[in-house]
Short mmCIF file of C-alpha atoms in Angstrom, two decimals:
data_model
loop_
_atom_site.label_atom_id
_atom_site.label_comp_id
_atom_site.label_asym_id
_atom_site.label_seq_id
_atom_site.Cartn_x
_atom_site.Cartn_y
_atom_site.Cartn_z
CA MET A 14 160.76 74.94 74.38
CA ARG A 15 162.03 73.10 71.31
CA VAL A 16 159.70 73.24 68.32
CA LEU A 17 159.43 71.13 65.18
CA LEU A 18 157.86 73.33 62.51
CA VAL A 19 156.67 71.16 59.63
CA GLY A 20 156.10 73.15 56.44
CA ALA A 21 158.33 75.93 55.08
CA GLY A 22 155.87 77.47 52.63
CA GLY A 23 154.49 80.97 52.93
CA VAL A 24 152.95 80.58 56.37
CA GLY A 25 155.82 78.47 57.73
CA THR A 26 158.39 81.00 56.55
CA ALA A 27 156.37 83.87 58.06
CA ILE A 28 156.26 81.96 61.36
CA THR A 29 160.06 81.86 61.46
CA ARG A 30 160.31 85.61 60.81
CA ILE A 31 157.85 86.42 63.59
CA ALA A 32 159.27 83.93 66.09
CA ALA A 33 162.87 85.07 65.49
CA ARG A 34 162.03 88.34 67.28
CA ARG A 35 160.81 86.54 70.43
CA SER A 36 162.80 84.87 73.22
CA PHE A 37 160.33 82.27 74.56
CA PHE A 38 161.76 79.25 72.69
CA ASP A 39 165.15 77.54 72.70
CA HIS A 40 165.20 76.15 69.17
CA ILE A 41 162.98 75.69 66.11
CA VAL A 42 163.67 72.95 63.56
CA VAL A 43 162.19 73.99 60.19
CA ALA A 44 161.33 70.83 58.26
CA ASP A 45 159.94 70.44 54.76
CA TYR A 46 159.78 67.79 52.03
CA ASP A 47 161.88 70.24 49.99
CA LEU A 48 165.04 70.66 52.07
CA ALA A 49 166.13 73.67 50.01
CA ARG A 50 162.94 75.48 50.97
CA ALA A 51 163.54 74.79 54.67
CA GLU A 52 167.15 75.93 54.34
CA ALA A 53 166.06 79.11 52.58
CA ALA A 54 163.60 79.95 55.37
CA VAL A 55 166.39 79.68 57.95
CA ALA A 56 168.99 81.47 55.82
CA ALA A 57 166.65 84.42 55.30
CA LEU A 58 166.76 85.10 59.05
CA GLY A 59 170.44 86.03 58.88
CA ASP A 60 171.95 86.73 62.29
CA ALA A 61 168.54 86.18 63.91
CA GLY A 62 168.56 82.54 62.79
CA THR A 63 171.00 81.10 65.35
CA ARG A 64 168.14 79.33 67.18
CA PHE A 65 166.87 77.71 63.97
CA SER A 66 167.95 74.71 61.92
CA SER A 67 166.58 72.94 58.85
CA ALA A 68 165.71 69.34 58.08
CA ARG A 69 164.00 67.28 55.41
CA VAL A 70 160.90 65.29 56.29
CA ASP A 71 157.96 63.82 54.41
CA ALA A 72 154.88 65.04 56.31
CA SER A 73 152.94 61.97 55.17
CA ASP A 74 155.49 59.62 56.78
CA GLN A 75 154.41 59.34 60.40
CA ALA A 76 157.38 57.22 61.42
CA ALA A 77 159.84 59.70 59.94
CA VAL A 78 158.17 62.59 61.75
CA GLU A 79 158.26 60.66 65.03
CA ALA A 80 161.96 59.99 64.55
CA LEU A 81 162.66 63.65 63.85
CA LEU A 82 160.72 64.75 66.93
CA ALA A 83 162.70 62.32 69.08
CA GLY A 84 166.06 63.04 67.48
CA GLU A 85 165.67 66.81 67.87
CA ARG A 86 164.16 66.49 71.37
CA CYS A 87 161.20 68.64 70.40
CA ASP A 88 158.47 69.45 72.90
CA ILE A 89 155.86 70.42 70.32
CA LEU A 90 155.04 69.93 66.65
CA LEU A 91 153.72 73.01 64.83
CA ASN A 92 151.89 71.94 61.67
CA ALA A 93 152.17 74.51 58.86
CA THR A 94 151.19 72.13 56.04
CA ASP A 95 147.87 71.83 54.26
CA PRO A 96 145.07 69.76 55.87
CA ARG A 97 145.95 66.57 53.99
CA PHE A 98 148.85 66.06 56.37
CA VAL A 99 146.97 66.62 59.63
CA PRO A 100 146.44 62.89 60.41
CA PRO A 101 150.07 61.69 60.23
CA LEU A 102 151.47 64.78 61.96
CA PHE A 103 148.79 64.72 64.68
CA GLU A 104 149.43 61.03 65.33
CA ALA A 105 153.22 61.43 65.19
CA ALA A 106 153.16 64.05 67.93
CA LEU A 107 151.03 61.86 70.19
CA ALA A 108 153.21 58.79 69.60
CA ALA A 109 156.38 60.80 70.29
CA GLY A 110 155.02 62.29 73.51
CA ALA A 111 154.99 65.85 72.15
CA ASP A 112 152.34 68.55 72.18
CA TYR A 113 150.78 69.60 68.87
CA LEU A 114 149.45 72.79 67.27
CA ASP A 115 147.82 73.28 63.88
CA MET A 116 146.00 75.99 61.93
CA ALA A 117 143.60 73.77 59.97
CA MET A 118 141.89 70.59 61.09
CA SER A 119 141.36 67.12 59.64
CA LEU A 120 139.30 67.09 56.45
CA SER A 121 135.54 66.67 56.13
CA TYR A 122 133.61 64.34 53.84
CA PRO A 123 130.11 65.29 52.68
CA HIS A 124 127.06 63.23 53.56
CA PRO A 125 126.71 60.68 50.72
CA GLN A 126 122.96 61.16 50.20
CA ARG A 127 122.12 64.62 51.62
CA PRO A 128 125.30 66.74 51.29
CA PHE A 129 123.50 70.08 51.47
CA GLU A 130 121.27 69.21 54.42
CA GLU A 131 123.20 66.89 56.72
CA CYS A 132 126.81 66.66 57.85
CA GLY A 133 128.88 63.66 56.92
CA VAL A 134 132.31 63.58 58.52
CA LYS A 135 132.91 67.06 59.91
CA LEU A 136 136.11 69.08 60.00
CA GLY A 137 138.14 67.92 62.99
CA ASP A 138 136.04 64.82 63.73
CA ALA A 139 139.05 62.53 63.35
CA GLN A 140 141.00 64.63 65.84
CA PHE A 141 138.27 64.95 68.44
CA GLU A 142 137.77 61.18 68.32
CA ARG A 143 141.29 60.89 69.74
CA ALA A 144 140.74 63.41 72.57
CA ALA A 145 140.68 60.76 75.31
CA ASP A 146 144.04 59.38 74.14
CA TRP A 147 145.61 62.84 74.31
CA GLU A 148 144.12 63.37 77.76
CA LYS A 149 145.45 60.00 78.95
CA ALA A 150 148.90 60.88 77.64
CA GLY A 151 148.78 64.25 79.39
CA ARG A 152 149.58 66.05 76.13
CA LEU A 153 147.86 69.01 74.49
CA ALA A 154 146.70 69.13 70.88
CA LEU A 155 145.79 72.79 70.32
CA VAL A 156 143.83 72.75 67.07
CA GLY A 157 142.72 75.39 64.61
CA VAL A 158 144.94 78.26 65.78
CA GLY A 159 145.70 80.36 62.75
CA VAL A 160 143.76 83.55 62.11
CA GLU A 161 140.55 81.82 60.94
CA PRO A 162 140.16 79.53 62.74
CA GLY A 163 142.21 80.78 65.69
CA LEU A 164 142.07 84.50 66.40
CA SER A 165 138.42 84.54 65.33
CA ASP A 166 137.72 81.91 68.01
CA VAL A 167 139.62 83.92 70.64
CA PHE A 168 137.38 86.86 69.76
CA ALA A 169 134.29 84.67 70.27
CA ARG A 170 135.41 83.59 73.75
CA TYR A 171 136.36 87.17 74.65
CA ALA A 172 132.93 88.43 73.58
CA ALA A 173 131.19 85.77 75.67
CA GLU A 174 133.27 86.55 78.75
CA GLU A 175 133.49 90.33 78.66
CA LEU A 176 131.00 91.86 76.22
CA PHE A 177 127.71 89.93 76.42
CA ASP A 178 125.36 88.35 78.92
CA GLU A 179 123.57 86.35 76.21
CA ILE A 180 124.68 85.67 72.63
CA GLU A 181 122.21 85.20 69.80
CA GLU A 182 124.67 84.74 66.94
CA ILE A 183 128.39 84.56 66.33
CA GLY A 184 129.39 85.10 62.72
CA VAL A 185 132.97 85.04 61.55
CA ARG A 186 133.32 87.49 58.65
CA ASP A 187 136.42 87.69 56.45
CA GLY A 188 136.98 90.29 53.75
CA ALA A 189 139.73 92.18 51.93
CA ASN A 190 140.41 94.74 49.21
CA LEU A 191 143.64 93.11 48.06
CA THR A 192 144.68 93.30 44.42
CA VAL A 193 147.60 91.57 42.66
CA ASP A 194 149.35 93.34 39.80
CA GLY A 195 149.85 91.35 36.61
CA TYR A 196 147.43 88.48 37.29
CA ASP A 197 143.79 88.02 36.34
CA PHE A 198 143.45 85.27 38.93
CA ALA A 199 145.95 84.89 41.77
CA PRO A 200 144.63 83.63 45.14
CA SER A 201 146.38 85.14 48.15
CA PHE A 202 146.27 81.82 50.02
CA SER A 203 146.75 78.15 49.16
CA ILE A 204 144.40 77.34 46.26
CA TRP A 205 144.35 73.69 47.36
CA THR A 206 142.90 74.69 50.74
CA THR A 207 140.68 77.37 49.22
CA ILE A 208 139.05 74.86 46.85
CA GLU A 209 138.52 72.44 49.73
CA GLU A 210 136.76 74.90 52.01
CA CYS A 211 134.81 76.80 49.34
CA LEU A 212 133.37 73.87 47.38
CA ASN A 213 132.49 71.64 50.32
CA PRO A 214 129.02 72.10 51.84
CA PRO A 215 129.19 74.95 54.39
CA VAL A 216 128.27 74.02 57.96
CA ILE A 217 125.98 76.07 60.20
CA TRP A 218 125.32 75.48 63.90
CA GLU A 219 122.07 76.25 65.69
CA LYS A 220 121.38 75.47 69.33
CA ASP A 221 118.06 73.73 68.70
CA ARG A 222 119.29 71.85 65.61
CA GLY A 223 122.99 71.18 66.01
CA TRP A 224 125.28 71.12 62.98
CA PHE A 225 123.77 71.03 59.50
CA THR A 226 124.87 71.95 55.98
CA THR A 227 123.75 74.23 53.17
CA ALA A 228 124.75 74.82 49.55
CA PRO A 229 128.12 76.41 48.74
CA PHE A 230 128.07 80.22 48.49
CA SER A 231 124.62 80.44 50.09
CA GLU A 232 123.05 83.29 52.09
CA PRO A 233 125.00 86.20 50.53
CA GLU A 234 125.18 89.36 52.60
CA VAL A 235 127.08 92.63 52.27
CA PHE A 236 129.32 93.26 55.28
CA ASP A 237 131.06 96.60 55.83
CA PHE A 238 134.68 95.94 56.79
CA PRO A 239 136.72 98.50 58.77
CA GLU A 240 139.84 100.57 58.07
CA GLY A 241 138.92 101.54 54.53
CA ILE A 242 138.16 98.07 53.14
CA GLY A 243 134.44 98.84 52.96
CA PRO A 244 131.43 96.76 51.84
CA VAL A 245 132.17 93.23 50.60
CA GLU A 246 129.64 90.52 49.72
CA CYS A 247 130.20 87.48 51.91
CA VAL A 248 128.83 83.95 51.49
CA ASN A 249 128.68 80.77 53.55
CA VAL A 250 131.87 78.70 53.40
CA GLU A 251 132.87 75.57 55.29
CA HIS A 252 135.23 76.54 58.13
CA GLU A 253 136.46 75.17 61.42
CA GLU A 254 135.08 77.96 63.62
CA VAL A 255 131.55 76.63 63.20
CA LEU A 256 132.77 73.24 64.45
CA LEU A 257 134.84 74.70 67.30
CA ILE A 258 133.05 77.68 68.82
CA PRO A 259 129.85 75.86 69.94
CA ARG A 260 131.94 73.37 71.95
CA TRP A 261 133.03 76.08 74.39
CA VAL A 262 130.93 79.22 73.79
CA ASP A 263 127.19 79.46 74.45
CA ALA A 264 125.43 80.95 71.41
CA ARG A 265 122.20 80.22 69.58
CA ARG A 266 123.75 80.28 66.10
CA VAL A 267 127.28 80.18 64.60
CA THR A 268 128.22 80.87 60.96
CA PHE A 269 131.24 81.60 58.80
CA LYS A 270 131.09 83.84 55.72
CA TYR A 271 133.91 84.76 53.37
CA GLY A 272 134.17 87.72 51.01
CA LEU A 273 135.12 85.97 47.77
CA GLY A 274 133.72 88.15 45.00
CA ASP A 275 131.70 87.08 41.96
CA GLU A 276 134.73 86.41 39.73
CA PHE A 277 136.39 84.16 42.31
CA ILE A 278 133.16 82.23 42.92
CA GLU A 279 132.59 81.71 39.20
CA THR A 280 136.16 80.46 38.78
CA LEU A 281 135.69 77.94 41.58
CA LYS A 282 132.38 76.80 40.09
CA THR A 283 134.08 76.31 36.72
CA LEU A 284 136.86 74.25 38.28
CA HIS A 285 134.19 72.09 39.89
CA LYS A 286 132.23 71.65 36.65
CA LEU A 287 135.41 70.52 34.87
CA GLY A 288 136.39 68.16 37.68
CA LEU A 289 139.56 70.13 38.33
CA ASP A 290 138.80 70.36 42.04
CA ARG A 291 139.20 66.58 42.42
CA THR A 292 142.01 65.17 44.54
CA GLU A 293 141.80 61.61 43.17
CA LYS A 294 144.52 61.00 40.60
CA VAL A 295 143.71 60.59 36.92
CA THR A 296 145.83 59.03 34.19
CA VAL A 297 146.93 61.42 31.45
CA PRO A 298 148.30 60.54 27.99
CA GLY A 299 151.72 59.03 28.49
CA GLY A 300 150.63 57.13 31.59
CA ALA A 301 151.42 59.65 34.31
CA GLU A 302 148.97 59.88 37.22
CA VAL A 303 148.17 63.34 38.52
CA SER A 304 145.69 64.95 40.90
CA PRO A 305 143.66 67.62 39.03
CA ARG A 306 143.68 69.90 42.06
CA ASP A 307 147.45 69.60 42.36
CA VAL A 308 147.73 70.60 38.68
CA VAL A 309 145.60 73.70 39.30
CA ALA A 310 147.81 74.63 42.26
CA ALA A 311 150.97 74.11 40.19
CA CYS A 312 149.66 76.34 37.39
CA LEU A 313 148.95 79.27 39.70
CA PRO A 314 151.57 81.51 41.32
CA ASP A 315 152.76 80.60 44.81
CA PRO A 316 150.84 82.97 47.13
CA ALA A 317 153.99 83.46 49.21
CA THR A 318 155.71 85.10 46.23
CA LEU A 319 152.99 87.65 45.48
CA GLY A 320 153.71 90.16 48.24
CA ASP A 321 155.57 92.66 46.05
CA ARG A 322 152.64 92.69 43.61
CA MET A 323 149.89 92.92 46.23
CA HIS A 324 148.16 96.07 47.44
CA GLY A 325 145.51 96.62 50.07
CA LYS A 326 144.38 95.18 53.37
CA THR A 327 142.90 91.96 54.70
CA CYS A 328 140.50 91.73 57.63
CA ALA A 329 139.60 88.76 59.81
CA GLY A 330 136.98 89.18 62.48
CA THR A 331 134.05 87.97 64.51
CA TRP A 332 130.65 89.64 64.53
CA VAL A 333 128.59 88.99 67.65
CA LYS A 334 124.95 89.83 68.34
CA GLY A 335 123.27 89.49 71.71
CA VAL A 336 122.30 91.21 74.95
CA LYS A 337 124.34 93.12 77.53
CA ASP A 338 122.75 94.57 80.69
CA GLY A 339 119.31 93.96 79.25
CA LYS A 340 119.98 95.88 76.04
CA PRO A 341 120.62 94.61 72.48
CA ARG A 342 124.22 94.82 71.36
CA GLU A 343 126.21 94.04 68.22
CA VAL A 344 129.98 94.24 67.90
CA TYR A 345 132.64 93.32 65.37
CA LEU A 346 136.02 92.30 66.79
CA TYR A 347 138.62 92.40 64.07
CA HIS A 348 142.27 92.28 63.00
CA VAL A 349 143.45 94.14 59.90
CA VAL A 350 146.83 93.76 58.19
CA ASP A 351 148.06 96.12 55.50
CA ASN A 352 150.15 94.31 52.89
CA GLN A 353 152.60 97.18 52.50
CA TRP A 354 153.25 97.10 56.25
CA SER A 355 153.74 93.31 56.49
CA MET A 356 156.06 93.32 53.46
CA ARG A 357 158.10 96.21 54.81
CA GLU A 358 158.36 94.84 58.36
CA TYR A 359 158.61 91.09 57.72
CA GLY A 360 158.92 90.46 54.01
CA SER A 361 155.70 88.39 54.09
CA GLN A 362 152.46 89.16 52.30
CA ALA A 363 149.49 90.13 54.46
CA VAL A 364 147.36 86.99 54.32
CA VAL A 365 150.11 84.51 55.19
CA TRP A 366 151.56 86.86 57.82
CA GLN A 367 148.16 87.31 59.47
CA THR A 368 147.77 83.55 59.61
CA ALA A 369 151.30 83.00 60.95
CA ILE A 370 151.35 85.40 63.88
CA ASN A 371 148.64 83.57 65.81
CA PRO A 372 150.33 80.16 66.27
CA VAL A 373 153.46 82.00 67.42
CA VAL A 374 151.43 83.88 70.04
CA ALA A 375 149.87 80.57 71.11
CA LEU A 376 153.28 78.91 71.36
CA GLU A 377 154.50 81.71 73.62
CA LEU A 378 151.47 81.32 75.90
CA MET A 379 152.09 77.56 76.06
CA ALA A 380 155.78 78.07 76.80
CA ALA A 381 154.89 80.37 79.70
CA GLY A 382 152.29 77.95 81.05
CA THR A 383 149.56 80.56 80.55
CA TRP A 384 147.69 78.24 78.22
CA LYS A 385 147.96 74.65 79.40
CA GLY A 386 145.85 71.53 79.40
CA ALA A 387 145.51 68.02 78.03
CA GLY A 388 143.36 66.65 75.26
CA VAL A 389 142.21 68.07 71.92
CA LEU A 390 141.27 71.70 72.55
CA GLY A 391 140.55 74.81 70.52
CA ALA A 392 141.51 78.37 71.39
CA GLU A 393 138.02 78.87 72.86
CA ALA A 394 138.97 76.59 75.77
CA PHE A 395 141.45 79.16 77.14
CA ASP A 396 141.48 82.64 78.65
CA PRO A 397 141.33 85.02 75.67
CA ARG A 398 142.76 88.14 77.32
CA PRO A 399 146.42 87.00 77.49
CA PHE A 400 146.28 86.11 73.78
CA LEU A 401 144.85 89.49 72.77
CA ASP A 402 147.29 91.37 74.99
CA LEU A 403 150.25 89.48 73.55
CA LEU A 404 149.02 90.05 69.99
CA THR A 405 149.12 93.79 70.69
CA GLU A 406 152.58 93.45 72.26
CA TYR A 407 153.74 91.84 69.00
CA GLY A 408 152.89 95.13 67.28
CA SER A 409 149.69 93.97 65.62
CA PRO A 410 146.72 95.36 67.59
CA TRP A 411 143.11 94.26 67.21
CA GLY A 412 139.99 96.40 67.10
CA LEU A 413 136.40 96.48 68.31
CA ARG A 414 133.59 98.26 66.49
CA GLU A 415 130.07 98.71 67.86
CA GLN A 416 127.69 97.88 65.05
#
């Protein structure tokens, strides 16, 4: 397997460090708009980097990505960029006859009249509209395979197959007790993506209603996270799991809630009030045109550089409620990463490392032919057990807690 990895930021760099320890691939080309960043990701691997090379590519330039895929004879494109670049990369892979894997799906657009009641364009709609073309080409677009979405979806399929006879609700719940020394406000993941998912109308799915929306930060609940993290207030946030899980897993309700904290929520609300969450460019004195959200991202520290200042753990997981053998059951399937461990073992902070390990596991399953298919598919479409077993083999086991 020859892989084109587009994006050498925090997650992309963590992917190289995880993949370098595995033998399933022949070569990975690490490509980024900033060639120096791609080169640094490869150089950091040292003697383990002989199966890696670097290249420059503009992720928004579909033709350039197609040419790079063809020139490097890559079998698959792994997208480690932010969701803005999903369309050109997704289309480039199809046009070049390559498979495709991403961790975040094409962007949503709120309903113009009823944003907090009805869906407009949903996350991933643009990709699923092309499913027949991928099927006809005999190529696989494996979408939403990070940690959330991704591992959380694997947990949902596993619960449906092995833990429940009937499922009432599947709720992805994400929480952490991470702190960052020296910063009053320092997100542990891309602020561009965080603004997008937190300020858009959250989507909920119910079997008798389909997909619908609610207000941002709605339905707060306190969820007790495992391994010492403890109780964290979680709120509704737009996320791909709600758009993916119901396509393959039978449940009466699907939600996603994120533990943000009051201070983080108030900061996001302030950015929105000031218009600093906007992506449309504005003209500033002097005539330069800038995107307010890009300015916010540029003013904050790069999450990939915060590992040495971070302390604590992050938890991603899927809570499931239903019936097994005629009796009520609730479980929480989860994956916890301690920042001190991920920094010591891989030199990557916990949140980006936890995101990065899952596409590498998926790539290995694809390389072995364990996960195979054609079309636009989520992780829920495949046997979950090989994924969970391989995750444990990678040295990062998952857990199950009866609620």
